[in-house]
JSON list of C-alpha atoms in Angstrom, two decimals:
[
{"chain": "A", "resi": 1, "resn": "UNK", "atom": "CA", "xyz": [94.18, 71.15, 125.59]},
{"chain": "A", "resi": 2, "resn": "UNK", "atom": "CA", "xyz": [95.33, 67.88, 128.08]},
{"chain": "A", "resi": 3, "resn": "UNK", "atom": "CA", "xyz": [95.48, 67.49, 132.00]},
{"chain": "A", "resi": 4, "resn": "UNK", "atom": "CA", "xyz": [96.70, 63.90, 133.79]},
{"chain": "A", "resi": 5, "resn": "UNK", "atom": "CA", "xyz": [97.07, 63.39, 137.23]},
{"chain": "A", "resi": 6, "resn": "UNK", "atom": "CA", "xyz": [99.15, 61.42, 139.14]},
{"chain": "A", "resi": 7, "resn": "UNK", "atom": "CA", "xyz": [96.05, 59.71, 140.54]},
{"chain": "A", "resi": 8, "resn": "UNK", "atom": "CA", "xyz": [92.43, 59.66, 140.07]},
{"chain": "A", "resi": 9, "resn": "UNK", "atom": "CA", "xyz": [90.70, 63.39, 140.69]},
{"chain": "A", "resi": 10, "resn": "UNK", "atom": "CA", "xyz": [87.11, 64.81, 139.75]},
{"chain": "A", "resi": 11, "resn": "UNK", "atom": "CA", "xyz": [85.98, 68.85, 139.89]},
{"chain": "A", "resi": 12, "resn": "UNK", "atom": "CA", "xyz": [88.84, 69.37, 137.68]},
{"chain": "A", "resi": 13, "resn": "UNK", "atom": "CA", "xyz": [88.20, 72.83, 135.84]},
{"chain": "A", "resi": 14, "resn": "UNK", "atom": "CA", "xyz": [90.65, 74.95, 133.69]},
{"chain": "A", "resi": 15, "resn": "UNK", "atom": "CA", "xyz": [91.22, 78.65, 132.22]},
{"chain": "A", "resi": 16, "resn": "UNK", "atom": "CA", "xyz": [93.07, 79.45, 128.97]},
{"chain": "A", "resi": 17, "resn": "UNK", "atom": "CA", "xyz": [93.23, 83.16, 128.65]},
{"chain": "A", "resi": 18, "resn": "UNK", "atom": "CA", "xyz": [90.72, 83.86, 131.24]},
{"chain": "A", "resi": 19, "resn": "UNK", "atom": "CA", "xyz": [87.95, 82.28, 129.11]},
{"chain": "A", "resi": 20, "resn": "UNK", "atom": "CA", "xyz": [86.52, 78.41, 130.85]},
{"chain": "A", "resi": 21, "resn": "UNK", "atom": "CA", "xyz": [86.78, 75.10, 129.24]},
{"chain": "A", "resi": 22, "resn": "UNK", "atom": "CA", "xyz": [84.58, 72.14, 129.13]},
{"chain": "A", "resi": 23, "resn": "UNK", "atom": "CA", "xyz": [86.56, 69.31, 130.07]},
{"chain": "A", "resi": 24, "resn": "UNK", "atom": "CA", "xyz": [85.73, 65.38, 129.31]},
{"chain": "A", "resi": 25, "resn": "UNK", "atom": "CA", "xyz": [86.88, 63.19, 131.30]},
{"chain": "A", "resi": 26, "resn": "UNK", "atom": "CA", "xyz": [88.48, 59.70, 130.32]},
{"chain": "A", "resi": 27, "resn": "UNK", "atom": "CA", "xyz": [87.88, 56.50, 131.86]},
{"chain": "A", "resi": 28, "resn": "UNK", "atom": "CA", "xyz": [85.76, 58.18, 134.25]},
{"chain": "A", "resi": 29, "resn": "UNK", "atom": "CA", "xyz": [84.82, 55.52, 137.56]},
{"chain": "A", "resi": 30, "resn": "UNK", "atom": "CA", "xyz": [82.47, 57.53, 139.58]},
{"chain": "A", "resi": 31, "resn": "UNK", "atom": "CA", "xyz": [83.65, 60.61, 138.43]},
{"chain": "A", "resi": 32, "resn": "UNK", "atom": "CA", "xyz": [86.64, 59.93, 139.06]},
{"chain": "A", "resi": 33, "resn": "UNK", "atom": "CA", "xyz": [89.92, 60.47, 136.07]},
{"chain": "A", "resi": 34, "resn": "UNK", "atom": "CA", "xyz": [93.59, 60.62, 135.76]},
{"chain": "A", "resi": 35, "resn": "UNK", "atom": "CA", "xyz": [93.10, 62.57, 132.38]},
{"chain": "A", "resi": 36, "resn": "UNK", "atom": "CA", "xyz": [90.68, 65.56, 131.11]},
{"chain": "A", "resi": 37, "resn": "UNK", "atom": "CA", "xyz": [90.40, 66.40, 127.29]},
{"chain": "A", "resi": 38, "resn": "UNK", "atom": "CA", "xyz": [88.54, 69.56, 126.91]},
{"chain": "A", "resi": 39, "resn": "UNK", "atom": "CA", "xyz": [88.59, 72.11, 123.24]},
{"chain": "A", "resi": 40, "resn": "UNK", "atom": "CA", "xyz": [89.30, 76.12, 123.36]},
{"chain": "A", "resi": 41, "resn": "UNK", "atom": "CA", "xyz": [88.47, 77.80, 119.86]},
{"chain": "A", "resi": 42, "resn": "UNK", "atom": "CA", "xyz": [90.91, 80.57, 118.55]},
{"chain": "A", "resi": 43, "resn": "UNK", "atom": "CA", "xyz": [88.25, 82.52, 118.85]},
{"chain": "A", "resi": 44, "resn": "UNK", "atom": "CA", "xyz": [88.53, 85.38, 121.51]},
{"chain": "A", "resi": 45, "resn": "UNK", "atom": "CA", "xyz": [89.67, 88.83, 120.30]},
{"chain": "A", "resi": 46, "resn": "UNK", "atom": "CA", "xyz": [93.06, 91.34, 122.15]},
{"chain": "A", "resi": 47, "resn": "UNK", "atom": "CA", "xyz": [95.16, 88.48, 122.58]},
{"chain": "A", "resi": 48, "resn": "UNK", "atom": "CA", "xyz": [98.65, 89.00, 121.59]},
{"chain": "A", "resi": 49, "resn": "UNK", "atom": "CA", "xyz": [100.85, 86.62, 119.74]},
{"chain": "A", "resi": 50, "resn": "UNK", "atom": "CA", "xyz": [102.86, 84.16, 122.30]},
{"chain": "A", "resi": 51, "resn": "UNK", "atom": "CA", "xyz": [102.94, 81.29, 124.22]},
{"chain": "A", "resi": 52, "resn": "UNK", "atom": "CA", "xyz": [98.83, 80.25, 125.05]},
{"chain": "A", "resi": 53, "resn": "UNK", "atom": "CA", "xyz": [98.71, 80.56, 128.63]},
{"chain": "A", "resi": 54, "resn": "UNK", "atom": "CA", "xyz": [96.27, 78.56, 130.96]},
{"chain": "A", "resi": 55, "resn": "UNK", "atom": "CA", "xyz": [95.53, 77.84, 134.48]},
{"chain": "A", "resi": 56, "resn": "UNK", "atom": "CA", "xyz": [93.97, 75.01, 136.64]},
{"chain": "A", "resi": 57, "resn": "UNK", "atom": "CA", "xyz": [92.71, 76.61, 139.91]},
{"chain": "A", "resi": 58, "resn": "UNK", "atom": "CA", "xyz": [92.40, 74.66, 143.35]},
{"chain": "A", "resi": 59, "resn": "UNK", "atom": "CA", "xyz": [88.90, 72.67, 144.01]},
{"chain": "A", "resi": 60, "resn": "UNK", "atom": "CA", "xyz": [89.44, 69.51, 142.23]},
{"chain": "A", "resi": 61, "resn": "UNK", "atom": "CA", "xyz": [89.90, 65.91, 145.02]},
{"chain": "A", "resi": 62, "resn": "UNK", "atom": "CA", "xyz": [91.21, 62.85, 145.16]},
{"chain": "A", "resi": 63, "resn": "UNK", "atom": "CA", "xyz": [88.76, 60.10, 146.68]},
{"chain": "A", "resi": 64, "resn": "UNK", "atom": "CA", "xyz": [90.13, 60.50, 149.44]},
{"chain": "A", "resi": 65, "resn": "UNK", "atom": "CA", "xyz": [89.89, 64.05, 149.84]},
{"chain": "A", "resi": 66, "resn": "UNK", "atom": "CA", "xyz": [92.41, 65.30, 149.03]},
{"chain": "A", "resi": 67, "resn": "UNK", "atom": "CA", "xyz": [92.59, 68.87, 147.81]},
{"chain": "A", "resi": 68, "resn": "UNK", "atom": "CA", "xyz": [94.96, 69.61, 145.05]},
{"chain": "A", "resi": 69, "resn": "UNK", "atom": "CA", "xyz": [96.75, 72.71, 143.94]},
{"chain": "A", "resi": 70, "resn": "UNK", "atom": "CA", "xyz": [96.74, 75.11, 141.63]},
{"chain": "A", "resi": 71, "resn": "UNK", "atom": "CA", "xyz": [98.86, 74.84, 138.79]},
{"chain": "A", "resi": 72, "resn": "UNK", "atom": "CA", "xyz": [99.33, 77.07, 135.94]},
{"chain": "A", "resi": 73, "resn": "UNK", "atom": "CA", "xyz": [101.47, 77.18, 132.18]},
{"chain": "A", "resi": 74, "resn": "UNK", "atom": "CA", "xyz": [103.43, 74.43, 133.22]},
{"chain": "A", "resi": 75, "resn": "UNK", "atom": "CA", "xyz": [103.42, 71.82, 130.13]},
{"chain": "A", "resi": 76, "resn": "UNK", "atom": "CA", "xyz": [105.22, 68.53, 129.88]},
{"chain": "A", "resi": 77, "resn": "UNK", "atom": "CA", "xyz": [108.43, 68.35, 127.82]},
{"chain": "A", "resi": 78, "resn": "UNK", "atom": "CA", "xyz": [106.75, 68.89, 124.30]},
{"chain": "A", "resi": 79, "resn": "UNK", "atom": "CA", "xyz": [103.69, 70.18, 124.72]},
{"chain": "A", "resi": 80, "resn": "UNK", "atom": "CA", "xyz": [102.78, 73.77, 124.28]},
{"chain": "A", "resi": 81, "resn": "UNK", "atom": "CA", "xyz": [101.10, 76.05, 121.81]},
{"chain": "A", "resi": 82, "resn": "UNK", "atom": "CA", "xyz": [101.73, 79.44, 120.47]},
{"chain": "A", "resi": 83, "resn": "UNK", "atom": "CA", "xyz": [98.97, 81.99, 119.64]},
{"chain": "A", "resi": 84, "resn": "UNK", "atom": "CA", "xyz": [99.79, 83.43, 116.23]},
{"chain": "A", "resi": 85, "resn": "UNK", "atom": "CA", "xyz": [97.36, 85.02, 114.24]},
{"chain": "A", "resi": 86, "resn": "UNK", "atom": "CA", "xyz": [99.92, 87.68, 112.78]},
{"chain": "A", "resi": 87, "resn": "UNK", "atom": "CA", "xyz": [100.17, 87.35, 108.61]},
{"chain": "A", "resi": 88, "resn": "UNK", "atom": "CA", "xyz": [104.06, 87.35, 108.33]},
{"chain": "A", "resi": 89, "resn": "UNK", "atom": "CA", "xyz": [105.69, 90.09, 105.63]},
{"chain": "A", "resi": 90, "resn": "UNK", "atom": "CA", "xyz": [109.12, 91.28, 104.36]},
{"chain": "A", "resi": 91, "resn": "UNK", "atom": "CA", "xyz": [111.03, 93.01, 106.63]},
{"chain": "A", "resi": 92, "resn": "UNK", "atom": "CA", "xyz": [113.94, 94.27, 105.13]},
{"chain": "A", "resi": 93, "resn": "UNK", "atom": "CA", "xyz": [115.38, 94.15, 101.38]},
{"chain": "A", "resi": 94, "resn": "UNK", "atom": "CA", "xyz": [117.66, 94.66, 98.51]},
{"chain": "A", "resi": 95, "resn": "UNK", "atom": "CA", "xyz": [118.43, 94.45, 94.72]},
{"chain": "A", "resi": 96, "resn": "UNK", "atom": "CA", "xyz": [121.77, 94.10, 93.55]},
{"chain": "A", "resi": 97, "resn": "UNK", "atom": "CA", "xyz": [122.85, 93.92, 89.19]},
{"chain": "A", "resi": 98, "resn": "UNK", "atom": "CA", "xyz": [126.17, 91.77, 88.47]},
{"chain": "A", "resi": 99, "resn": "UNK", "atom": "CA", "xyz": [126.55, 93.74, 85.54]},
{"chain": "A", "resi": 100, "resn": "UNK", "atom": "CA", "xyz": [129.57, 95.45, 85.56]},
{"chain": "A", "resi": 101, "resn": "UNK", "atom": "CA", "xyz": [127.94, 99.14, 84.11]},
{"chain": "A", "resi": 102, "resn": "UNK", "atom": "CA", "xyz": [126.78, 100.07, 87.58]},
{"chain": "A", "resi": 103, "resn": "UNK", "atom": "CA", "xyz": [122.68, 100.60, 88.71]},
{"chain": "A", "resi": 104, "resn": "UNK", "atom": "CA", "xyz": [121.70, 98.70, 85.45]},
{"chain": "A", "resi": 105, "resn": "UNK", "atom": "CA", "xyz": [120.58, 95.66, 83.76]},
{"chain": "A", "resi": 106, "resn": "UNK", "atom": "CA", "xyz": [120.63, 93.57, 80.24]},
{"chain": "A", "resi": 107, "resn": "UNK", "atom": "CA", "xyz": [120.28, 90.13, 78.97]},
{"chain": "A", "resi": 108, "resn": "UNK", "atom": "CA", "xyz": [122.04, 87.47, 80.37]},
{"chain": "A", "resi": 109, "resn": "UNK", "atom": "CA", "xyz": [122.58, 89.76, 83.23]},
{"chain": "A", "resi": 110, "resn": "UNK", "atom": "CA", "xyz": [121.24, 88.23, 87.20]},
{"chain": "A", "resi": 111, "resn": "UNK", "atom": "CA", "xyz": [119.44, 90.40, 89.08]},
{"chain": "A", "resi": 112, "resn": "UNK", "atom": "CA", "xyz": [119.22, 89.01, 93.23]},
{"chain": "A", "resi": 113, "resn": "UNK", "atom": "CA", "xyz": [117.86, 90.29, 95.44]},
{"chain": "A", "resi": 114, "resn": "UNK", "atom": "CA", "xyz": [118.29, 89.27, 99.36]},
{"chain": "A", "resi": 115, "resn": "UNK", "atom": "CA", "xyz": [115.08, 89.93, 101.85]},
{"chain": "A", "resi": 116, "resn": "UNK", "atom": "CA", "xyz": [114.03, 89.00, 105.55]},
{"chain": "A", "resi": 117, "resn": "UNK", "atom": "CA", "xyz": [110.60, 88.19, 106.77]},
{"chain": "A", "resi": 118, "resn": "UNK", "atom": "CA", "xyz": [108.75, 88.74, 110.11]},
{"chain": "A", "resi": 119, "resn": "UNK", "atom": "CA", "xyz": [109.01, 85.53, 111.32]},
{"chain": "A", "resi": 120, "resn": "UNK", "atom": "CA", "xyz": [109.91, 81.80, 109.43]},
{"chain": "A", "resi": 121, "resn": "UNK", "atom": "CA", "xyz": [108.20, 81.23, 106.71]},
{"chain": "A", "resi": 122, "resn": "UNK", "atom": "CA", "xyz": [107.80, 78.71, 103.71]},
{"chain": "A", "resi": 123, "resn": "UNK", "atom": "CA", "xyz": [109.70, 79.23, 100.26]},
{"chain": "A", "resi": 124, "resn": "UNK", "atom": "CA", "xyz": [108.32, 82.79, 98.53]},
{"chain": "A", "resi": 125, "resn": "UNK", "atom": "CA", "xyz": [107.52, 82.75, 95.17]},
{"chain": "A", "resi": 126, "resn": "UNK", "atom": "CA", "xyz": [109.24, 86.23, 93.82]},
{"chain": "A", "resi": 127, "resn": "UNK", "atom": "CA", "xyz": [109.58, 87.50, 90.15]},
{"chain": "A", "resi": 128, "resn": "UNK", "atom": "CA", "xyz": [111.67, 90.24, 89.68]},
{"chain": "A", "resi": 129, "resn": "UNK", "atom": "CA", "xyz": [111.31, 92.23, 86.15]},
{"chain": "A", "resi": 130, "resn": "UNK", "atom": "CA", "xyz": [108.46, 89.73, 85.45]},
{"chain": "A", "resi": 131, "resn": "UNK", "atom": "CA", "xyz": [110.79, 86.55, 85.33]},
{"chain": "A", "resi": 132, "resn": "UNK", "atom": "CA", "xyz": [110.14, 84.04, 87.69]},
{"chain": "A", "resi": 133, "resn": "UNK", "atom": "CA", "xyz": [113.33, 83.84, 89.95]},
{"chain": "A", "resi": 134, "resn": "UNK", "atom": "CA", "xyz": [115.36, 80.78, 91.48]},
{"chain": "A", "resi": 135, "resn": "UNK", "atom": "CA", "xyz": [114.86, 81.27, 95.62]},
{"chain": "A", "resi": 136, "resn": "UNK", "atom": "CA", "xyz": [116.95, 79.73, 98.23]},
{"chain": "A", "resi": 137, "resn": "UNK", "atom": "CA", "xyz": [117.28, 80.37, 101.96]},
{"chain": "A", "resi": 138, "resn": "UNK", "atom": "CA", "xyz": [115.33, 78.94, 105.17]},
{"chain": "A", "resi": 139, "resn": "UNK", "atom": "CA", "xyz": [113.74, 79.95, 108.54]},
{"chain": "A", "resi": 140, "resn": "UNK", "atom": "CA", "xyz": [113.87, 83.98, 107.54]},
{"chain": "A", "resi": 141, "resn": "UNK", "atom": "CA", "xyz": [116.22, 85.13, 105.62]},
{"chain": "A", "resi": 142, "resn": "UNK", "atom": "CA", "xyz": [115.87, 84.21, 101.46]},
{"chain": "A", "resi": 143, "resn": "UNK", "atom": "CA", "xyz": [117.60, 85.02, 98.07]},
{"chain": "A", "resi": 144, "resn": "UNK", "atom": "CA", "xyz": [116.36, 85.17, 95.26]},
{"chain": "A", "resi": 145, "resn": "UNK", "atom": "CA", "xyz": [117.99, 85.41, 91.45]},
{"chain": "A", "resi": 146, "resn": "UNK", "atom": "CA", "xyz": [116.71, 85.92, 87.91]},
{"chain": "A", "resi": 147, "resn": "UNK", "atom": "CA", "xyz": [118.55, 86.11, 84.25]},
{"chain": "A", "resi": 148, "resn": "UNK", "atom": "CA", "xyz": [117.52, 88.98, 82.61]},
{"chain": "A", "resi": 149, "resn": "UNK", "atom": "CA", "xyz": [116.11, 88.07, 79.24]},
{"chain": "A", "resi": 150, "resn": "UNK", "atom": "CA", "xyz": [114.69, 90.03, 76.15]},
{"chain": "A", "resi": 151, "resn": "UNK", "atom": "CA", "xyz": [111.47, 88.80, 77.90]},
{"chain": "A", "resi": 152, "resn": "UNK", "atom": "CA", "xyz": [112.14, 91.04, 80.77]},
{"chain": "A", "resi": 153, "resn": "UNK", "atom": "CA", "xyz": [110.31, 94.01, 81.81]},
{"chain": "A", "resi": 154, "resn": "UNK", "atom": "CA", "xyz": [111.94, 97.49, 80.63]},
{"chain": "A", "resi": 155, "resn": "UNK", "atom": "CA", "xyz": [113.02, 100.12, 83.34]},
{"chain": "A", "resi": 156, "resn": "UNK", "atom": "CA", "xyz": [113.23, 100.68, 86.74]},
{"chain": "A", "resi": 157, "resn": "UNK", "atom": "CA", "xyz": [113.66, 97.15, 88.23]},
{"chain": "A", "resi": 158, "resn": "UNK", "atom": "CA", "xyz": [109.98, 95.40, 89.82]},
{"chain": "A", "resi": 159, "resn": "UNK", "atom": "CA", "xyz": [110.27, 92.54, 92.28]},
{"chain": "A", "resi": 160, "resn": "UNK", "atom": "CA", "xyz": [106.90, 90.42, 94.10]},
{"chain": "A", "resi": 161, "resn": "UNK", "atom": "CA", "xyz": [107.14, 88.32, 96.42]},
{"chain": "A", "resi": 162, "resn": "UNK", "atom": "CA", "xyz": [104.25, 86.23, 97.08]},
{"chain": "A", "resi": 163, "resn": "UNK", "atom": "CA", "xyz": [102.22, 82.86, 97.67]},
{"chain": "A", "resi": 164, "resn": "UNK", "atom": "CA", "xyz": [103.83, 81.87, 101.20]},
{"chain": "A", "resi": 165, "resn": "UNK", "atom": "CA", "xyz": [102.93, 81.15, 104.90]},
{"chain": "A", "resi": 166, "resn": "UNK", "atom": "CA", "xyz": [104.52, 81.06, 108.59]},
{"chain": "A", "resi": 167, "resn": "UNK", "atom": "CA", "xyz": [104.73, 78.06, 110.51]},
{"chain": "A", "resi": 168, "resn": "UNK", "atom": "CA", "xyz": [101.33, 78.36, 111.65]},
{"chain": "A", "resi": 169, "resn": "UNK", "atom": "CA", "xyz": [99.90, 78.30, 108.39]},
{"chain": "A", "resi": 170, "resn": "UNK", "atom": "CA", "xyz": [98.97, 82.64, 108.50]},
{"chain": "A", "resi": 171, "resn": "UNK", "atom": "CA", "xyz": [99.10, 83.20, 104.53]},
{"chain": "A", "resi": 172, "resn": "UNK", "atom": "CA", "xyz": [101.40, 86.31, 103.58]},
{"chain": "A", "resi": 173, "resn": "UNK", "atom": "CA", "xyz": [99.64, 89.12, 101.57]},
{"chain": "A", "resi": 174, "resn": "UNK", "atom": "CA", "xyz": [101.71, 90.20, 97.85]},
{"chain": "A", "resi": 175, "resn": "UNK", "atom": "CA", "xyz": [104.46, 92.52, 98.46]},
{"chain": "A", "resi": 176, "resn": "UNK", "atom": "CA", "xyz": [106.07, 94.49, 95.43]},
{"chain": "A", "resi": 177, "resn": "UNK", "atom": "CA", "xyz": [109.24, 96.38, 95.51]},
{"chain": "A", "resi": 178, "resn": "UNK", "atom": "CA", "xyz": [110.53, 98.95, 92.92]},
{"chain": "A", "resi": 179, "resn": "UNK", "atom": "CA", "xyz": [114.32, 99.78, 92.25]},
{"chain": "A", "resi": 180, "resn": "UNK", "atom": "CA", "xyz": [114.98, 103.52, 91.95]},
{"chain": "A", "resi": 181, "resn": "UNK", "atom": "CA", "xyz": [118.53, 103.11, 91.34]},
{"chain": "A", "resi": 182, "resn": "UNK", "atom": "CA", "xyz": [118.84, 99.77, 89.04]},
{"chain": "A", "resi": 183, "resn": "UNK", "atom": "CA", "xyz": [117.10, 99.46, 85.45]},
{"chain": "A", "resi": 184, "resn": "UNK", "atom": "CA", "xyz": [116.56, 97.32, 82.96]},
{"chain": "A", "resi": 185, "resn": "UNK", "atom": "CA", "xyz": [117.70, 98.00, 79.15]},
{"chain": "A", "resi": 186, "resn": "UNK", "atom": "CA", "xyz": [117.54, 95.02, 76.80]},
{"chain": "A", "resi": 187, "resn": "UNK", "atom": "CA", "xyz": [116.64, 96.90, 73.72]},
{"chain": "A", "resi": 188, "resn": "UNK", "atom": "CA", "xyz": [119.65, 97.96, 71.28]},
{"chain": "A", "resi": 189, "resn": "UNK", "atom": "CA", "xyz": [119.91, 101.34, 70.43]},
{"chain": "A", "resi": 190, "resn": "UNK", "atom": "CA", "xyz": [119.34, 102.79, 66.41]},
{"chain": "A", "resi": 191, "resn": "UNK", "atom": "CA", "xyz": [120.23, 105.68, 64.58]},
{"chain": "A", "resi": 192, "resn": "UNK", "atom": "CA", "xyz": [117.00, 107.23, 63.36]},
{"chain": "A", "resi": 193, "resn": "UNK", "atom": "CA", "xyz": [118.18, 109.53, 61.49]},
{"chain": "A", "resi": 194, "resn": "UNK", "atom": "CA", "xyz": [121.77, 110.35, 60.15]},
{"chain": "A", "resi": 195, "resn": "UNK", "atom": "CA", "xyz": [122.25, 113.74, 58.16]},
{"chain": "A", "resi": 196, "resn": "UNK", "atom": "CA", "xyz": [125.72, 114.64, 56.24]},
{"chain": "A", "resi": 197, "resn": "UNK", "atom": "CA", "xyz": [126.59, 118.56, 55.81]},
{"chain": "A", "resi": 198, "resn": "UNK", "atom": "CA", "xyz": [129.06, 121.02, 55.24]},
{"chain": "A", "resi": 199, "resn": "UNK", "atom": "CA", "xyz": [129.72, 124.50, 55.82]},
{"chain": "A", "resi": 200, "resn": "UNK", "atom": "CA", "xyz": [130.14, 125.39, 52.34]},
{"chain": "A", "resi": 201, "resn": "UNK", "atom": "CA", "xyz": [128.98, 129.05, 51.68]},
{"chain": "A", "resi": 202, "resn": "UNK", "atom": "CA", "xyz": [127.58, 128.53, 47.96]},
{"chain": "A", "resi": 203, "resn": "UNK", "atom": "CA", "xyz": [125.61, 124.57, 48.44]},
{"chain": "A", "resi": 204, "resn": "UNK", "atom": "CA", "xyz": [125.69, 122.98, 52.00]},
{"chain": "A", "resi": 205, "resn": "UNK", "atom": "CA", "xyz": [125.53, 119.50, 50.27]},
{"chain": "A", "resi": 206, "resn": "UNK", "atom": "CA", "xyz": [128.74, 119.77, 48.48]},
{"chain": "A", "resi": 207, "resn": "UNK", "atom": "CA", "xyz": [132.52, 120.51, 49.88]},
{"chain": "A", "resi": 208, "resn": "UNK", "atom": "CA", "xyz": [135.92, 121.80, 49.02]},
{"chain": "A", "resi": 209, "resn": "UNK", "atom": "CA", "xyz": [138.89, 121.95, 50.07]},
{"chain": "A", "resi": 210, "resn": "UNK", "atom": "CA", "xyz": [138.64, 123.95, 53.40]},
{"chain": "A", "resi": 211, "resn": "UNK", "atom": "CA", "xyz": [135.12, 122.85, 53.82]},
{"chain": "A", "resi": 212, "resn": "UNK", "atom": "CA", "xyz": [134.34, 121.13, 57.58]},
{"chain": "A", "resi": 213, "resn": "UNK", "atom": "CA", "xyz": [131.55, 118.22, 57.40]},
{"chain": "A", "resi": 214, "resn": "UNK", "atom": "CA", "xyz": [129.19, 117.72, 59.94]},
{"chain": "A", "resi": 215, "resn": "UNK", "atom": "CA", "xyz": [128.23, 114.07, 60.42]},
{"chain": "A", "resi": 216, "resn": "UNK", "atom": "CA", "xyz": [124.64, 114.74, 63.27]},
{"chain": "A", "resi": 217, "resn": "UNK", "atom": "CA", "xyz": [122.62, 111.56, 63.86]},
{"chain": "A", "resi": 218, "resn": "UNK", "atom": "CA", "xyz": [119.31, 110.76, 66.67]},
{"chain": "A", "resi": 219, "resn": "UNK", "atom": "CA", "xyz": [119.30, 108.26, 68.33]},
{"chain": "A", "resi": 220, "resn": "UNK", "atom": "CA", "xyz": [116.53, 105.74, 69.85]},
{"chain": "A", "resi": 221, "resn": "UNK", "atom": "CA", "xyz": [117.66, 106.19, 73.58]},
{"chain": "A", "resi": 222, "resn": "UNK", "atom": "CA", "xyz": [120.71, 108.27, 75.35]},
{"chain": "A", "resi": 223, "resn": "UNK", "atom": "CA", "xyz": [123.87, 106.77, 74.53]},
{"chain": "A", "resi": 224, "resn": "UNK", "atom": "CA", "xyz": [127.72, 107.78, 74.85]},
{"chain": "A", "resi": 225, "resn": "UNK", "atom": "CA", "xyz": [129.38, 109.21, 72.17]},
{"chain": "A", "resi": 226, "resn": "UNK", "atom": "CA", "xyz": [129.72, 107.51, 69.05]},
{"chain": "A", "resi": 227, "resn": "UNK", "atom": "CA", "xyz": [133.23, 107.34, 67.26]},
{"chain": "A", "resi": 228, "resn": "UNK", "atom": "CA", "xyz": [132.89, 108.67, 62.96]},
{"chain": "A", "resi": 229, "resn": "UNK", "atom": "CA", "xyz": [134.83, 107.40, 60.48]},
{"chain": "A", "resi": 230, "resn": "UNK", "atom": "CA", "xyz": [134.76, 108.97, 56.99]},
{"chain": "A", "resi": 231, "resn": "UNK", "atom": "CA", "xyz": [135.25, 105.94, 55.01]},
{"chain": "A", "resi": 232, "resn": "UNK", "atom": "CA", "xyz": [135.72, 107.62, 51.55]},
{"chain": "A", "resi": 233, "resn": "UNK", "atom": "CA", "xyz": [136.25, 111.11, 50.52]},
{"chain": "A", "resi": 234, "resn": "UNK", "atom": "CA", "xyz": [136.68, 110.20, 46.66]},
{"chain": "A", "resi": 235, "resn": "UNK", "atom": "CA", "xyz": [135.97, 113.62, 44.99]},
{"chain": "A", "resi": 236, "resn": "UNK", "atom": "CA", "xyz": [132.19, 113.78, 42.88]},
{"chain": "A", "resi": 237, "resn": "UNK", "atom": "CA", "xyz": [132.59, 114.27, 39.39]}
]
């Protein structure tokens, strides 16, 4: 805290958040000075974030004995301090995929997370499905984009925001978000079993004219209906 007076005065006192601050006079002559300085440690509990309030009570006088007026919360231009003991956090966010199939992501799909924080912060670090994203933005609004590769974590998209501070230097706690609507799948489906049978009443491994041949396939994951083509019907001899 620095106090400047229009003329040399003495017996100056000040309180910040109703707590007394010890002042030291600069260039004091006979106890009178035009500038006083003091330090207020931010150790008082129960104070809400916001502008730091102060007051200078009456009781100080100039060399002629004139009493000075009380002063409250009057900062010179460019002065003033905001108290901020609250860590920032992500307040809102959303996730989008560039894949043409809704709510899915495969190799080369771009997943984009857009989020806002409770206050202005430094540029965060963001991971999407295990991949570090490119983050753009400023203030309290940011966008993070990651292009999916085979190294991405499969399944529901999980994105993590970490490593950022607010303008006062308060560090944020890492936050993890899980999408229940968008999933990552970079693994191609594989037929684990293919079986061909006929409805021949004598032997299902043979077919004669009029018999129906059925192909049964089992896939490694759920797929849409595959197209099955019989390329040859050469009779067995």
